Coordinates of C-alpha atoms and ligand atoms in Angstrom, one line a residue:
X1 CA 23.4 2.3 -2.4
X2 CA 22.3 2.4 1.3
X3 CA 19.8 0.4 2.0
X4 CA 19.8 0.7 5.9
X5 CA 22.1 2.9 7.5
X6 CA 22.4 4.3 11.4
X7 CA 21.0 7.4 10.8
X8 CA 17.5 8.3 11.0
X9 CA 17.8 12.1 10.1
X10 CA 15.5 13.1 7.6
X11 CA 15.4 9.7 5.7
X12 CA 12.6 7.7 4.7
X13 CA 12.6 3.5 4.4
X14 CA 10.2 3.2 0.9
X15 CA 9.8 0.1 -0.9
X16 CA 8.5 1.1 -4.1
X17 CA 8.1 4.3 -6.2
X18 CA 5.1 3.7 -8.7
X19 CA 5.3 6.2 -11.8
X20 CA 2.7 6.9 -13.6
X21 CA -0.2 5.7 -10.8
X22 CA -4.1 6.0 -11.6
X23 CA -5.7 4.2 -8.8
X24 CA -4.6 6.3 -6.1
X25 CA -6.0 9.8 -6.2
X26 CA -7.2 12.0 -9.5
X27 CA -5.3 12.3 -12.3
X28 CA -1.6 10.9 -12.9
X29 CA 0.2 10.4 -9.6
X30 CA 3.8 8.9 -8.5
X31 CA 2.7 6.5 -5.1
X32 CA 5.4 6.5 -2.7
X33 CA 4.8 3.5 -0.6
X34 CA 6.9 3.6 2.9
X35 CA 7.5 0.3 4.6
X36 CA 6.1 -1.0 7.6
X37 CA 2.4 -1.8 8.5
X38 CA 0.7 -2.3 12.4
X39 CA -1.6 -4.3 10.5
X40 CA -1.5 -7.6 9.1
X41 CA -4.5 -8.5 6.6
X42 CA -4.2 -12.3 5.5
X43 CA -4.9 -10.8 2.0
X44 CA -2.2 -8.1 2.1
X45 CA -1.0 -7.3 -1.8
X46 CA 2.5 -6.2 -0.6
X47 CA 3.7 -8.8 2.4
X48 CA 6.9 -7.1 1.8
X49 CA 6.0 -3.7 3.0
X50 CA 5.1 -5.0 6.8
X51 CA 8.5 -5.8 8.3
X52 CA 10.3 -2.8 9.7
X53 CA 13.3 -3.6 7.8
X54 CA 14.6 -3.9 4.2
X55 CA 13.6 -7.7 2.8
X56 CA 16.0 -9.9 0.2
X57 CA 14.7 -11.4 -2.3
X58 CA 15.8 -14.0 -4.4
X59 CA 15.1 -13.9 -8.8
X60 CA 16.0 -17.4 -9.7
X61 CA 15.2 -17.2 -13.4
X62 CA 18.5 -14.5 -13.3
X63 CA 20.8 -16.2 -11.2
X64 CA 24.0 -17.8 -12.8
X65 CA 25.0 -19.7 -9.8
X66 CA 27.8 -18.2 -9.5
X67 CA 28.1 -18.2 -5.9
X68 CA 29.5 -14.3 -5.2
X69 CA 26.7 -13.7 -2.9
X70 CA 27.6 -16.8 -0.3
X71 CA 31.2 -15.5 -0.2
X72 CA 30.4 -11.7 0.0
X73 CA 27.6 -12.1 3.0
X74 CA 29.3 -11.5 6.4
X75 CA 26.9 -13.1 8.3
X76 CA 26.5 -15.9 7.2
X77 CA 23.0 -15.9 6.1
X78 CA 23.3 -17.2 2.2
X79 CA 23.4 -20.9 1.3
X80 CA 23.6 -22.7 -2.2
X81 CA 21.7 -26.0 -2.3
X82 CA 20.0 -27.9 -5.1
X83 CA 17.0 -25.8 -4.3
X84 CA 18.7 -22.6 -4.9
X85 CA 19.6 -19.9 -2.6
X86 CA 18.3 -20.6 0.8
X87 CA 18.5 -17.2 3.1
X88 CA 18.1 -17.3 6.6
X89 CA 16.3 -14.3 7.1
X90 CA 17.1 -14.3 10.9
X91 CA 21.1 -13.7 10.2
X92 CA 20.1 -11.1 7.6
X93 CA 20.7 -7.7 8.7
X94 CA 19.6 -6.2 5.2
X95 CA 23.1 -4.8 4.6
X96 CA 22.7 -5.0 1.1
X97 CA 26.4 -6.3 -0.3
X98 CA 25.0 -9.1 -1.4
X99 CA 22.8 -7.2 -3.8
X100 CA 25.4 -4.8 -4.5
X101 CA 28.2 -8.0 -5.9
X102 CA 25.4 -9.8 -8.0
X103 CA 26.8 -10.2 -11.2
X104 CA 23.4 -10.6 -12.6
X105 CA 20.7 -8.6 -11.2
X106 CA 19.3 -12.1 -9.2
X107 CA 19.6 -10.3 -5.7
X108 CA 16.8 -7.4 -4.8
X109 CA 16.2 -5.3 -1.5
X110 CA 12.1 -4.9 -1.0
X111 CA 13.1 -1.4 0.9
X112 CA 15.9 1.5 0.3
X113 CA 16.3 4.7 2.7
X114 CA 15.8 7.7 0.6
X115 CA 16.9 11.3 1.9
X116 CA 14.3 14.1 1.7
X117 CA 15.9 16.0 -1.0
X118 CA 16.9 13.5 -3.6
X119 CA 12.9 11.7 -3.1
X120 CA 11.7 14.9 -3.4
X121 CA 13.7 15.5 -7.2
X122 CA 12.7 11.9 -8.1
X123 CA 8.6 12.7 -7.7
X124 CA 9.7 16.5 -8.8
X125 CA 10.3 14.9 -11.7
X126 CA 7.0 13.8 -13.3
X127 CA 5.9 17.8 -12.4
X128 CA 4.7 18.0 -16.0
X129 CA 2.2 15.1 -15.7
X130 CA 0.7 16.1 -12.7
X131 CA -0.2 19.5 -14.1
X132 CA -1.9 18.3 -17.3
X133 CA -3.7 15.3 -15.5
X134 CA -4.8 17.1 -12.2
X135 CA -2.1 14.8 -10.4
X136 CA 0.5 14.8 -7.5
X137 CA 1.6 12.7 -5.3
X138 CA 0.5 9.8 -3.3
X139 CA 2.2 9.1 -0.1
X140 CA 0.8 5.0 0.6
X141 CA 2.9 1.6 2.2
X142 CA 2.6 -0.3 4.4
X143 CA 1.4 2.6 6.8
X144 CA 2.9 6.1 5.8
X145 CA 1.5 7.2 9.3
X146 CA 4.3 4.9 11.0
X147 CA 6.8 7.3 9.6
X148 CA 5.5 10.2 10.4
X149 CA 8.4 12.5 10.6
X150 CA 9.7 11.9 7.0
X151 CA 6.5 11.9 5.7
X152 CA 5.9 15.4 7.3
X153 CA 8.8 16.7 5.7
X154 CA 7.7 14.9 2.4
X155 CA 4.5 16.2 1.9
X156 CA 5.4 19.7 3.3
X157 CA 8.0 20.1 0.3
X158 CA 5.5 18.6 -1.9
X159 CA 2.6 21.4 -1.2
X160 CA 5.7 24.2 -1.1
X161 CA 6.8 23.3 -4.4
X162 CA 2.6 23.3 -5.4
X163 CA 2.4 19.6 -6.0
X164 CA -1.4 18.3 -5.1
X165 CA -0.8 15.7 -2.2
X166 CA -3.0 12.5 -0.8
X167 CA -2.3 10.7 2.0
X168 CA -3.2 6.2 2.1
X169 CA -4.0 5.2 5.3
X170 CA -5.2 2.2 7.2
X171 CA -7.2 4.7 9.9
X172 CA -4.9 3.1 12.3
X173 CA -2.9 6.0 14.1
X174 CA -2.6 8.5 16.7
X175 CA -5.1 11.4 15.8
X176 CA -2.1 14.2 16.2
X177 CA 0.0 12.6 13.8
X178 CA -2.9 13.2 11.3
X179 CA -3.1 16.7 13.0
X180 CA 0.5 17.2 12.1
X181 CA 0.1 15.5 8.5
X182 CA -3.3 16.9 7.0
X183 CA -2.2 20.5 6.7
X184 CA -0.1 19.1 3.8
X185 CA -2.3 17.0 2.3
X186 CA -5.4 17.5 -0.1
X187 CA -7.1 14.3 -0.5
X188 CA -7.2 11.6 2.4
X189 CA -7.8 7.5 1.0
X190 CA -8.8 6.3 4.4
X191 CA -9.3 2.2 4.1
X192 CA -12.2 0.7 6.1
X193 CA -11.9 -2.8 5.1
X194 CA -14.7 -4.6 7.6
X195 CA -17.2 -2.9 9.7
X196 CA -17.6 -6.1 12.0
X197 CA -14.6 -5.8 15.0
X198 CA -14.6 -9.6 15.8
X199 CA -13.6 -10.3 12.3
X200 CA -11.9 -7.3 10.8
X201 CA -9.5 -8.4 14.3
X202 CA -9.4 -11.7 12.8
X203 CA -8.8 -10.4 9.2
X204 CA -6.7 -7.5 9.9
X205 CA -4.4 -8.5 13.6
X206 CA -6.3 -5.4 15.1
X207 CA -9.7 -4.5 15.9
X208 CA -11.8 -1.5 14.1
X209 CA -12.5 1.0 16.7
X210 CA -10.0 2.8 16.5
X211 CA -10.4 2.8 12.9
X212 CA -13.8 4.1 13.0
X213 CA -13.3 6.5 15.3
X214 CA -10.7 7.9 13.1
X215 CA -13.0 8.3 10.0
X216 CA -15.5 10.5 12.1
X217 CA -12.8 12.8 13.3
X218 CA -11.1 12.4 9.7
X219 CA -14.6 13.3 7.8
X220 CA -15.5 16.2 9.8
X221 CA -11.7 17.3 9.7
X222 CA -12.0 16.9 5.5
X223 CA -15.2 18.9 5.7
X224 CA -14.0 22.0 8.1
X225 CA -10.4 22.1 6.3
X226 CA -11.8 21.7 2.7
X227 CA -9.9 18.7 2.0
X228 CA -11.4 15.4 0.2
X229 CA -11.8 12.1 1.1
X230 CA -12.3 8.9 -0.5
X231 CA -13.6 5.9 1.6
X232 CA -11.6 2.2 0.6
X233 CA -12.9 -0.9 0.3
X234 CA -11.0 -4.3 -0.7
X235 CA -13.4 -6.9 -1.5
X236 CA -11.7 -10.0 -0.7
X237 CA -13.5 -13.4 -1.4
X238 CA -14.7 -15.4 1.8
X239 CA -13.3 -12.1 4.0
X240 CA -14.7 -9.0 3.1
X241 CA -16.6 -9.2 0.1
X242 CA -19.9 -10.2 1.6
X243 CA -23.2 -8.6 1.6
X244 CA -23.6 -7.8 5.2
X245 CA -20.0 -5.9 5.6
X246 CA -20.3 -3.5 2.0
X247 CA -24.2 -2.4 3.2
X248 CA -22.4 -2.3 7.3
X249 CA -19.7 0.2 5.8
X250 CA -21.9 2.2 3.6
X251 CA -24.2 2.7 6.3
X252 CA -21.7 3.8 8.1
X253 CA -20.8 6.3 5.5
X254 CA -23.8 7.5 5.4
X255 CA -25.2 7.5 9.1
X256 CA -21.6 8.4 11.2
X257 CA -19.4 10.3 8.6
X258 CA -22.6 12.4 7.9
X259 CA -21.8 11.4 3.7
X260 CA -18.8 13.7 3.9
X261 CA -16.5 11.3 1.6
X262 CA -16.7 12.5 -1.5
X263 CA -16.3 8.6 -2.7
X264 CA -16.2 5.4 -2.1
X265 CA -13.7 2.8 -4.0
X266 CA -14.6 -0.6 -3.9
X267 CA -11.3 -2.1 -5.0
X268 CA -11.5 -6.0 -6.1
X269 CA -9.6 -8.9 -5.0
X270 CA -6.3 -10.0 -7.6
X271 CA -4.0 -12.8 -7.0
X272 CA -1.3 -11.5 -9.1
X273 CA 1.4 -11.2 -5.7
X274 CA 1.1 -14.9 -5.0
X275 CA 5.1 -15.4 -6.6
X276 CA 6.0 -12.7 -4.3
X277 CA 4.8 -14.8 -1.7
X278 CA 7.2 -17.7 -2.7
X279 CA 10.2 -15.8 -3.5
X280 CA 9.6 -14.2 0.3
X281 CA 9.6 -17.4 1.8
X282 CA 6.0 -16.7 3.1
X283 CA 3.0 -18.8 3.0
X284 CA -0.3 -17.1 1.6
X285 CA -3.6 -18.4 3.0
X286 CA -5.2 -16.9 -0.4
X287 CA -2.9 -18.7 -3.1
X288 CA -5.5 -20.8 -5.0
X289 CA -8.5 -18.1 -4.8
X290 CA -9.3 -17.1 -7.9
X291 CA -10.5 -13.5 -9.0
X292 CA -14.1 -12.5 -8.3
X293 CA -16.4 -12.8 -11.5
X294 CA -17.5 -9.1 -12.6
X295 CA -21.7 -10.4 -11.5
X296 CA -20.7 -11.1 -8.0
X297 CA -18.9 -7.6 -8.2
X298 CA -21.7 -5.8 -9.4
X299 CA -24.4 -7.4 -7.3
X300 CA -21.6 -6.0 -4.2
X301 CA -21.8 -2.6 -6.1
X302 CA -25.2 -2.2 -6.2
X303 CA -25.8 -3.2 -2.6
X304 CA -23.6 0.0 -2.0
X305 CA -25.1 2.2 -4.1
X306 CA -28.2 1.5 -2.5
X307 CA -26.7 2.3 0.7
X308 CA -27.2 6.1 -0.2
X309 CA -23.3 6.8 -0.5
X310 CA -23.1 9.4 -2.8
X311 CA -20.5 8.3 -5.4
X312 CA -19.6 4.8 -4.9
X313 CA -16.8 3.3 -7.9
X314 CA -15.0 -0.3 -8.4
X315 CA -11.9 -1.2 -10.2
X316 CA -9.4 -4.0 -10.6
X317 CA -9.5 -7.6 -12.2
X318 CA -12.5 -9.5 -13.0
X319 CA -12.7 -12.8 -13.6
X320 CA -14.1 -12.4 -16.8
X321 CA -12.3 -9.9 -18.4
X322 CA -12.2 -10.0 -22.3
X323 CA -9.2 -8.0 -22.8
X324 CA -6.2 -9.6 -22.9
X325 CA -4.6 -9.5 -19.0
X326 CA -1.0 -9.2 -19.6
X327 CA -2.0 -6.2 -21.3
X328 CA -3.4 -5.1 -18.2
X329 CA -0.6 -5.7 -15.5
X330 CA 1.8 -3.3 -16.1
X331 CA -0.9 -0.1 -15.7
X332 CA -2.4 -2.1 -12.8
X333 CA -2.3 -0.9 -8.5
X334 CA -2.0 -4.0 -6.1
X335 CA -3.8 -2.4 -3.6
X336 CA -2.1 -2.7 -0.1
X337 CA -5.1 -2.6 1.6
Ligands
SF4_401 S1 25.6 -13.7 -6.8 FE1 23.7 -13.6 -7.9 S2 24.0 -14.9 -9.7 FE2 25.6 -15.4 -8.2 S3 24.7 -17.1 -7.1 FE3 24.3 -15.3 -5.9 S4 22.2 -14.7 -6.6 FE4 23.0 -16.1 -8.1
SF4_402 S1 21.7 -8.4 2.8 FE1 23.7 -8.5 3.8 S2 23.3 -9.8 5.6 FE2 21.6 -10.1 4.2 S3 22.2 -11.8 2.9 FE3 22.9 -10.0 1.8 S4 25.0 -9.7 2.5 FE4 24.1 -11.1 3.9

């Protein structure tokens, strides 16, 4: 398995194939989410899709102790102590061997170069779905945008072969590479995650400008190519999930992209990647924050809807859910965003 190799020829770095998907676009959907991000939100769901490169991580409840990895690394970057596996992620070139020699499955690469062709047969294959459902593909990350070659390629063969197509995207790119992109694509999920610069630069590691100034070329694009949008919102306690930034975007909806969205997605906070965080050697500022109750949602949800956006929805955990959670998880998107 090649997980990074010298050539950049029509090959994509992705991180996850979700099957199956029903948060990102109509219908059933496979999410293809490419690595690599220019932003960094202190809340991000998937910390492993930012770096550039492949990331190792380490399943301790599988490992046998066995050693194979230490011995089979080249660099030098694995060491046993009586904390476990210690990797120093600066000597790790994401070569993969290690992964490969694991006797037990305790060793996995967050990132795997796929070639056109053989990505295109693995999303080929849910075809059936996405016909009944009014499905397709989504292509997400990280920031597809940042790949934009690949991606071109991808969703080209996708709408060739007739598969419905959607684009995720932070808003944070170079207009022609959504000039090159959007011929291929039929729905755009644009994120707008704080209308305030100051803070969505404090949030986010950039400011919103250029963000914004993307949605009003993106809306009027959507409108004169008859293509769809949806507007996304994560509401992120003490960050984003304040009064004054859902009625700030929604005016914005309304007053600058001229209502165009066809929706808006509210999509709540969950703290369900806080292991990732651990087993990435990362610290995560939002650890102990619990999820939002479903009141403080709603009152959020209404302040929207009275903004005058048109169709305004919310999904994701609450913390008063009645159903059983664990029930929930495995149908559940960790929104990126
Ligand atoms: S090779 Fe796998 S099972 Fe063996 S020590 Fe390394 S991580 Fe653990
Ligand atoms: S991925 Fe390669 S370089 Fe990194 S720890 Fe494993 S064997 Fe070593």
């Amino acid at each position: 398995m090649v997980y990074l190799s010298e050539s950049k020829s029509k090959k994509g770095l992705v991180f996850e194939i979700q099957k199956m998907s029903t948060e990102d676009g109509p219908g059933i959907r496979t999410t293809v989410f490419m690595k690599h991000c220019p932003l960094k939100c202190v809340w991000c769901h998937n910390p492993e899709s930012i770096p550039k490169k492949p990331l190792l991580e380490w399943l301790s409840h599988k490992c046998i102790g066995c050693k194979t990895c230490v011995e089979t690394c080249k660099q030098g970057a694995l060491k046993f102590t009586e904390e476990g596996l210690l990797i120093n992620r600066e000597k790790c070139i994401s070569c993969g061997e290690c992964v490969e020699e694991c006797p037990s499955t305790a060793l996995h690469m967050f990132g795997k170069e796929w070639d056109l062709e053989d990505l295109f047969h693995e999303v080929d294959k849910d075809r059936v779905y996405y016909a009944k459902s009014g499905g397709g593909v989504t292509i997400s990350g990280g920031e597809p945008t940042l790949q934009s070659e690949f991606v071109y390629e991808f969703l080209r063969k996708c709408k060739d072969n007739g598969i419905n197509t959607a684009l995720d995207t932070c808003g944070y790119a170079r207009k022609e590479i959504y000039e090159k992109l959007l011929p291929y694509v039929d729905l755009i999920l644009l994120d707008i995650k704080e209308i305030d610069s100051e803070k969505h630069k404090e949030f986010t590691g950039v400011s919103n400008e250029k963000i914004l100034e993307n949605a009003k070329w993106l809306a009027k694009y959507a409108q004169q190519h008859d293509k769809k949008l949806w507007i996304r919102t994560p509401l992120i306690p003490n960050y984003t999930a304040t009064e004054e930034n859902i009625e700030g975007i929604g005016k914005f909806i309304v007053n600058e992209l001229d209502n165009i969205p066809e929706r808006w997605d509210l999509l709540t906070f969950n703290n369900l990647c806080a292991d990732k965080y651990e087993r990435l050697d990362l610290e995560w500022d939002l650890a102990g924050v619990p999820l939002m109750k479903e009141k403080e949602i709603l009152h959020l949800y209404e302040i929207a809807k009275k903004t005058g956006v048109k169709n305004v929805q919310w999904s994701g955990l609450t913390k008063s859910e009645k159903i059983d959670e664990s029930s929930k998880l495995d149908n559940i998107k960790l929104p990126s965003c």
